[in-house]
């Protein structure tokens, strides 16, 4: 698969003949557009319509992150996978309360399962009683998911599970304090790290959905809204324990990310440029790791797993095939 490229510096991204050129104050870098899957911009990057035309021609996405490391938006090339029938069926699934609830419940179940796998891994290495208590809460919440009669009650169960899950983070993380989950702004170094890795998962799910004919703004767990790809939020929830949280635990506990990799201002805690580069490098390496897929009976990358998840949803929408969210089995 082609590579993701991350631009951390301020500069100008332009087209030079049929390749990409990124100019900063210090140097110029050339990127062969044929090898680029997506671009991620974290600094103040200038570009024009000529550049966007080249990205469209080569089906390259441009994801933009704001000064606070939050995902801002994307330039999405015209879609090569377009199907009015798929969109109609997707909307019909959303409007059918029973079908929507069934898909949403499966997403929550998969998310809780993957949280639980993380806690089981650390149970033998940390405070066993604390993690055992959280695991029991996750199990009890999973058993009650069938009681949810609507999306609101299902979201309540998910919130209960996440609260129990996050209650263990101070015990799992050995180099950073967590306390509680805060979002906008993140009020601790650990929260800034979690928010940034979650944003990376979300942006990669945006790319995965685009490779199907699904409409990214029509979702099942999260309510569709203006100016966001809510279906990406749905799928990202399943994979955040696997791709974001495990990475956070590993980077912090191996001292690859330390308090020196953060800065604090009036808008909360933020990663330094060195911290962002460390996280992104590890995240990209993780995306390329492979596992033996039980159904396909071959090795696939984590990046490809995101795409498979979108295809499973598409098959459910079009053919009514049962949707089973991804669950870590190892």
Coordinates of N, CA and C in Angstrom, one line a residue, residues 160-302:
X160 N -20.7 4.3 30.4 CA -20.4 3.5 31.6 C -19.2 2.7 31.4
X161 N -19.1 2.0 30.3 CA -17.9 1.2 30.0 C -16.6 2.0 29.9
X162 N -16.7 3.1 29.2 CA -15.5 4.0 29.1 C -15.1 4.6 30.4
X163 N -16.0 4.9 31.2 CA -15.6 5.4 32.6 C -14.9 4.4 33.4
X164 N -15.3 3.1 33.3 CA -14.6 2.1 34.0 C -13.2 1.8 33.4
X165 N -13.2 1.9 32.1 CA -11.9 1.7 31.4 C -10.9 2.8 31.7
X166 N -11.3 4.0 31.6 CA -10.4 5.1 31.9 C -10.0 5.2 33.4
X167 N -10.8 4.6 34.3 CA -10.4 4.6 35.7 C -9.1 3.8 35.9
X168 N -8.7 3.0 35.0 CA -7.5 2.2 35.2 C -6.2 2.9 34.6
X169 N -6.4 4.0 33.9 CA -5.3 4.5 33.1 C -4.1 5.0 34.0
X170 N -4.5 5.6 35.2 CA -3.4 6.0 36.1 C -2.6 4.9 36.6
X171 N -3.2 3.7 36.7 CA -2.4 2.5 37.1 C -1.6 1.9 36.0
X172 N -2.1 2.0 34.7 CA -1.4 1.5 33.6 C -0.2 2.4 33.2
X173 N -0.5 3.7 33.1 CA 0.5 4.6 32.7 C 1.6 4.9 33.8
X174 N 2.8 4.6 33.5 CA 3.8 4.7 34.5 C 4.6 6.0 34.5
X175 N 4.4 6.8 33.4 CA 5.2 8.0 33.3 C 4.4 9.3 33.2
X176 N 3.1 9.2 33.1 CA 2.2 10.4 33.0 C 1.0 10.2 33.9
X177 N 0.6 11.3 34.5 CA -0.7 11.3 35.3 C -1.9 11.4 34.4
X178 N -3.0 10.8 34.7 CA -4.2 10.8 33.8 C -5.3 11.5 34.6
X179 N -5.7 11.0 35.7 CA -6.8 11.5 36.5 C -8.2 11.2 35.9
X180 N -8.5 12.0 34.9 CA -9.8 11.7 34.2 C -9.8 12.2 32.8
X181 N -10.7 11.7 32.0 CA -10.7 12.0 30.5 C -11.2 13.4 30.3
X182 N -10.4 14.3 29.7 CA -10.9 15.7 29.3 C -10.6 15.9 27.9
X183 N -11.4 16.7 27.2 CA -11.3 16.7 25.8 C -10.9 18.1 25.2
X184 N -11.7 19.1 25.3 CA -11.5 20.4 24.6 C -11.5 21.5 25.7
X185 N -10.4 21.9 26.3 CA -9.0 21.4 25.9 C -8.6 20.2 26.8
X186 N -7.6 19.4 26.3 CA -7.1 18.4 27.2 C -6.3 19.0 28.4
X187 N -6.7 18.6 29.6 CA -6.2 19.2 30.8 C -5.0 18.5 31.4
X188 N -4.4 17.6 30.7 CA -3.2 16.9 31.2 C -2.4 16.4 29.9
X189 N -1.1 16.1 30.2 CA -0.3 15.6 29.1 C -0.9 14.3 28.5
X190 N -1.4 13.4 29.4 CA -1.9 12.1 28.9 C -3.1 12.3 28.1
X191 N -4.0 13.3 28.5 CA -5.2 13.6 27.7 C -4.8 14.1 26.3
X192 N -3.8 15.0 26.2 CA -3.4 15.5 25.0 C -2.9 14.4 24.1
X193 N -2.2 13.4 24.6 CA -1.7 12.3 23.9 C -2.8 11.4 23.4
X194 N -3.8 11.1 24.2 CA -4.9 10.3 23.8 C -5.7 11.0 22.7
X195 N -6.0 12.3 22.9 CA -6.7 13.0 21.9 C -6.0 13.0 20.5
X196 N -4.7 13.2 20.5 CA -4.0 13.2 19.3 C -4.0 11.8 18.6
X197 N -3.8 10.8 19.3 CA -3.8 9.4 18.7 C -5.2 9.1 18.2
X198 N -6.2 9.5 19.0 CA -7.6 9.3 18.5 C -7.9 10.0 17.2
X199 N -7.3 11.2 17.1 CA -7.5 11.9 15.8 C -6.8 11.2 14.6
X200 N -5.7 10.6 14.9 CA -5.0 9.9 13.8 C -5.8 8.7 13.4
X201 N -6.5 8.0 14.4 CA -7.3 6.9 14.0 C -8.5 7.4 13.2
X202 N -9.1 8.5 13.6 CA -10.3 9.0 12.9 C -9.9 9.4 11.5
X203 N -8.8 10.0 11.3 CA -8.4 10.5 9.9 C -8.2 9.2 9.0
X204 N -7.6 8.2 9.6 CA -7.3 7.0 8.8 C -8.6 6.2 8.4
X205 N -9.6 6.3 9.3 CA -10.9 5.7 9.1 C -11.6 6.5 7.9
X206 N -11.5 7.8 7.9 CA -12.0 8.6 6.8 C -11.5 8.1 5.5
X207 N -10.2 7.8 5.4 CA -9.6 7.3 4.2 C -10.2 5.9 3.9
X208 N -10.3 5.1 4.9 CA -10.8 3.7 4.6 C -12.2 3.7 4.1
X209 N -13.1 4.6 4.7 CA -14.5 4.6 4.2 C -14.6 5.1 2.8
X210 N -13.7 6.1 2.4 CA -13.7 6.6 1.1 C -13.5 5.6 0.0
X211 N -12.8 4.5 0.4 CA -12.5 3.4 -0.6 C -13.7 2.5 -0.8
X212 N -14.8 2.8 -0.2 CA -16.1 2.1 -0.4 C -17.0 3.1 -1.0
X213 N -18.2 2.7 -1.3 CA -19.2 3.6 -1.8 C -20.1 4.1 -0.6
X214 N -19.7 3.9 0.6 CA -20.5 4.3 1.8 C -20.5 5.9 1.9
X215 N -21.5 6.4 2.4 CA -21.6 7.9 2.6 C -21.0 8.1 4.0
X216 N -19.9 8.8 4.2 CA -19.3 9.0 5.5 C -20.1 9.8 6.5
X217 N -21.1 10.6 6.0 CA -21.8 11.4 7.0 C -23.1 10.8 7.5
X218 N -23.4 9.5 7.0 CA -24.5 8.8 7.5 C -24.0 7.7 8.4
X219 N -24.3 7.8 9.7 CA -23.8 6.9 10.7 C -24.9 6.1 11.4
X220 N -24.5 5.3 12.4 CA -25.4 4.4 13.1 C -25.4 4.6 14.6
X221 N -24.2 4.7 15.2 CA -24.1 4.9 16.6 C -24.1 6.4 16.9
X222 N -23.2 7.2 16.3 CA -23.3 8.6 16.5 C -24.3 9.2 15.6
X223 N -25.0 10.3 16.1 CA -26.0 10.9 15.3 C -25.4 11.7 14.1
X224 N -25.8 11.5 12.9 CA -25.3 12.3 11.8 C -25.5 13.8 12.1
X225 N -24.4 14.6 11.8 CA -24.5 16.0 12.0 C -23.8 16.8 10.9
X226 N -23.8 18.1 11.0 CA -23.2 18.9 10.0 C -21.7 19.0 10.2
X227 N -21.0 19.0 9.1 CA -19.5 19.3 9.0 C -18.7 18.2 9.8
X228 N -19.2 17.0 9.7 CA -18.4 15.9 10.3 C -18.7 14.6 9.6
X229 N -17.7 13.7 9.6 CA -17.9 12.4 9.0 C -18.3 11.4 10.1
X230 N -19.5 11.4 10.5 CA -19.9 10.7 11.7 C -19.8 9.2 11.6
X231 N -19.8 8.6 10.4 CA -19.6 7.2 10.2 C -18.1 6.8 10.6
X232 N -17.2 7.8 10.4 CA -15.8 7.6 10.9 C -15.7 7.5 12.4
X233 N -16.6 8.3 13.1 CA -16.6 8.2 14.5 C -17.1 6.8 15.0
X234 N -18.1 6.3 14.3 CA -18.6 4.9 14.6 C -17.4 3.9 14.5
X235 N -16.8 3.8 13.4 CA -15.7 2.8 13.2 C -14.5 3.1 14.1
X236 N -14.2 4.4 14.2 CA -13.0 4.7 15.1 C -13.2 4.2 16.5
X237 N -14.4 4.3 17.0 CA -14.6 3.8 18.4 C -14.2 2.3 18.6
X238 N -14.4 1.5 17.5 CA -14.1 0.1 17.6 C -12.6 -0.1 17.7
X239 N -11.8 0.8 16.9 CA -10.4 0.6 16.8 C -9.5 1.5 17.7
X240 N -10.1 2.4 18.4 CA -9.3 3.3 19.3 C -8.6 2.5 20.4
X241 N -9.2 1.5 21.0 CA -8.5 0.7 22.0 C -7.3 0.0 21.4
X242 N -7.4 -0.4 20.2 CA -6.4 -1.2 19.5 C -5.3 -0.4 19.0
X243 N -5.6 0.7 18.3 CA -4.6 1.5 17.6 C -4.2 2.8 18.3
X244 N -5.0 3.3 19.2 CA -4.6 4.5 19.9 C -4.2 4.2 21.3
X245 N -5.0 3.5 22.1 CA -4.7 3.3 23.5 C -3.5 2.4 23.7
X246 N -3.4 1.4 23.0 CA -2.2 0.5 23.1 C -1.0 1.2 22.8
X247 N -1.0 2.1 21.8 CA 0.1 2.9 21.4 C 0.5 3.9 22.5
X248 N -0.5 4.5 23.1 CA -0.2 5.4 24.2 C 0.5 4.7 25.4
X249 N -0.1 3.5 25.8 CA 0.5 2.8 26.9 C 2.0 2.4 26.6
X250 N 2.2 2.0 25.3 CA 3.6 1.5 25.0 C 4.6 2.7 25.0
X251 N 4.2 3.8 24.3 CA 5.1 4.9 24.2 C 5.4 5.5 25.6
X252 N 4.4 5.6 26.5 CA 4.6 6.2 27.8 C 5.4 5.2 28.7
X253 N 5.1 4.0 28.7 CA 5.7 3.0 29.6 C 7.1 2.7 29.2
X254 N 7.4 2.9 27.9 CA 8.8 2.7 27.5 C 9.6 4.0 27.5
X255 N 9.0 5.0 28.0 CA 9.7 6.4 28.1 C 10.1 6.9 26.7
X256 N 9.3 6.5 25.7 CA 9.5 7.1 24.4 C 8.8 8.5 24.3
X257 N 7.8 8.6 25.1 CA 7.1 9.9 25.3 C 7.2 10.2 26.8
X258 N 7.7 11.4 27.1 CA 7.9 11.8 28.5 C 7.3 13.2 28.7
X259 N 7.2 13.7 29.9 CA 6.7 15.1 30.1 C 7.4 16.1 29.3
X260 N 8.6 15.9 28.9 CA 9.4 16.9 28.1 C 8.8 17.0 26.7
X261 N 7.9 16.1 26.3 CA 7.3 16.1 25.0 C 6.0 16.9 24.9
X262 N 5.7 17.6 26.0 CA 4.5 18.4 26.1 C 4.8 19.9 26.5
X263 N 3.9 20.7 26.1 CA 3.9 22.1 26.6 C 2.5 22.5 27.0
X264 N 2.4 23.5 27.8 CA 1.2 23.9 28.4 C 0.9 25.4 28.0
X265 N -0.3 25.7 27.6 CA -0.6 27.1 27.4 C -2.1 27.3 27.9
X266 N -2.6 28.5 27.6 CA -3.9 28.8 28.1 C -5.0 27.9 27.6
X267 N -4.7 27.2 26.5 CA -5.7 26.3 25.8 C -5.5 24.9 26.1
X268 N -4.7 24.6 27.2 CA -4.6 23.2 27.6 C -3.2 22.7 27.3
X269 N -3.0 21.4 27.3 CA -1.7 20.7 27.1 C -1.6 20.3 25.7
X270 N -0.4 20.4 25.1 CA -0.2 20.1 23.7 C 1.1 19.4 23.6
X271 N 1.2 18.5 22.6 CA 2.5 17.9 22.3 C 3.5 18.9 21.6
X272 N 4.7 18.7 21.9 CA 5.7 19.5 21.2 C 5.9 18.9 19.8
X273 N 6.6 19.5 18.9 CA 6.9 19.0 17.6 C 7.6 17.6 17.7
X274 N 8.6 17.6 18.6 CA 9.3 16.3 18.8 C 8.3 15.2 19.2
X275 N 7.4 15.6 20.1 CA 6.4 14.6 20.6 C 5.5 14.1 19.5
X276 N 5.0 15.0 18.7 CA 4.2 14.6 17.6 C 4.9 13.7 16.6
X277 N 6.1 14.0 16.3 CA 6.9 13.2 15.4 C 7.1 11.8 15.9
X278 N 7.4 11.7 17.2 CA 7.5 10.4 17.8 C 6.2 9.6 17.8
X279 N 5.1 10.2 18.1 CA 3.8 9.5 18.0 C 3.5 9.1 16.6
X280 N 3.6 10.0 15.7 CA 3.3 9.7 14.3 C 4.1 8.6 13.7
X281 N 5.4 8.6 14.0 CA 6.3 7.6 13.5 C 5.9 6.2 14.0
X282 N 5.6 6.1 15.3 CA 5.1 4.9 15.9 C 3.8 4.5 15.4
X283 N 2.9 5.4 15.2 CA 1.6 5.1 14.7 C 1.6 4.5 13.3
X284 N 2.5 5.1 12.4 CA 2.6 4.6 11.0 C 3.2 3.2 11.0
X285 N 4.2 3.0 11.9 CA 4.8 1.7 12.0 C 3.8 0.6 12.4
X286 N 2.9 1.0 13.3 CA 1.8 0.2 13.8 C 0.8 -0.2 12.7
X287 N 0.5 0.8 11.9 CA -0.5 0.6 10.8 C 0.0 -0.4 9.8
X288 N 1.4 -0.5 9.6 CA 1.9 -1.4 8.7 C 2.2 -2.8 9.3
X289 N 2.1 -3.0 10.6 CA 2.2 -4.3 11.2 C 1.1 -5.2 10.6
X290 N 1.3 -6.5 10.6 CA 0.4 -7.4 10.1 C 0.0 -8.5 11.1
X291 N -1.2 -9.0 11.0 CA -1.7 -10.1 11.8 C -2.3 -11.2 10.9
X292 N -2.4 -12.4 11.4 CA -3.0 -13.5 10.6 C -4.5 -13.3 10.8
X293 N -5.2 -13.0 9.7 CA -6.6 -12.8 9.8 C -7.3 -14.2 9.8
X294 N -8.2 -14.3 10.8 CA -8.8 -15.7 10.9 C -9.8 -16.1 9.8
X295 N -10.5 -15.1 9.2 CA -11.4 -15.4 8.2 C -10.7 -15.5 6.8
X296 N -9.8 -14.6 6.6 CA -9.1 -14.5 5.3 C -8.0 -15.5 5.2
X297 N -7.5 -16.0 6.3 CA -6.5 -17.0 6.4 C -5.2 -16.5 5.7
X298 N -4.9 -15.2 5.9 CA -3.7 -14.6 5.4 C -3.3 -13.4 6.3
X299 N -2.1 -12.9 6.2 CA -1.7 -11.8 7.0 C -2.2 -10.5 6.3
X300 N -2.7 -9.6 7.1 CA -3.2 -8.3 6.7 C -2.7 -7.2 7.7
X301 N -2.5 -6.0 7.2 CA -2.0 -4.9 8.0 C -3.2 -4.3 8.8
X302 N -2.8 -3.6 9.9 CA -3.9 -2.9 10.7 C -4.5 -1.9 9.8

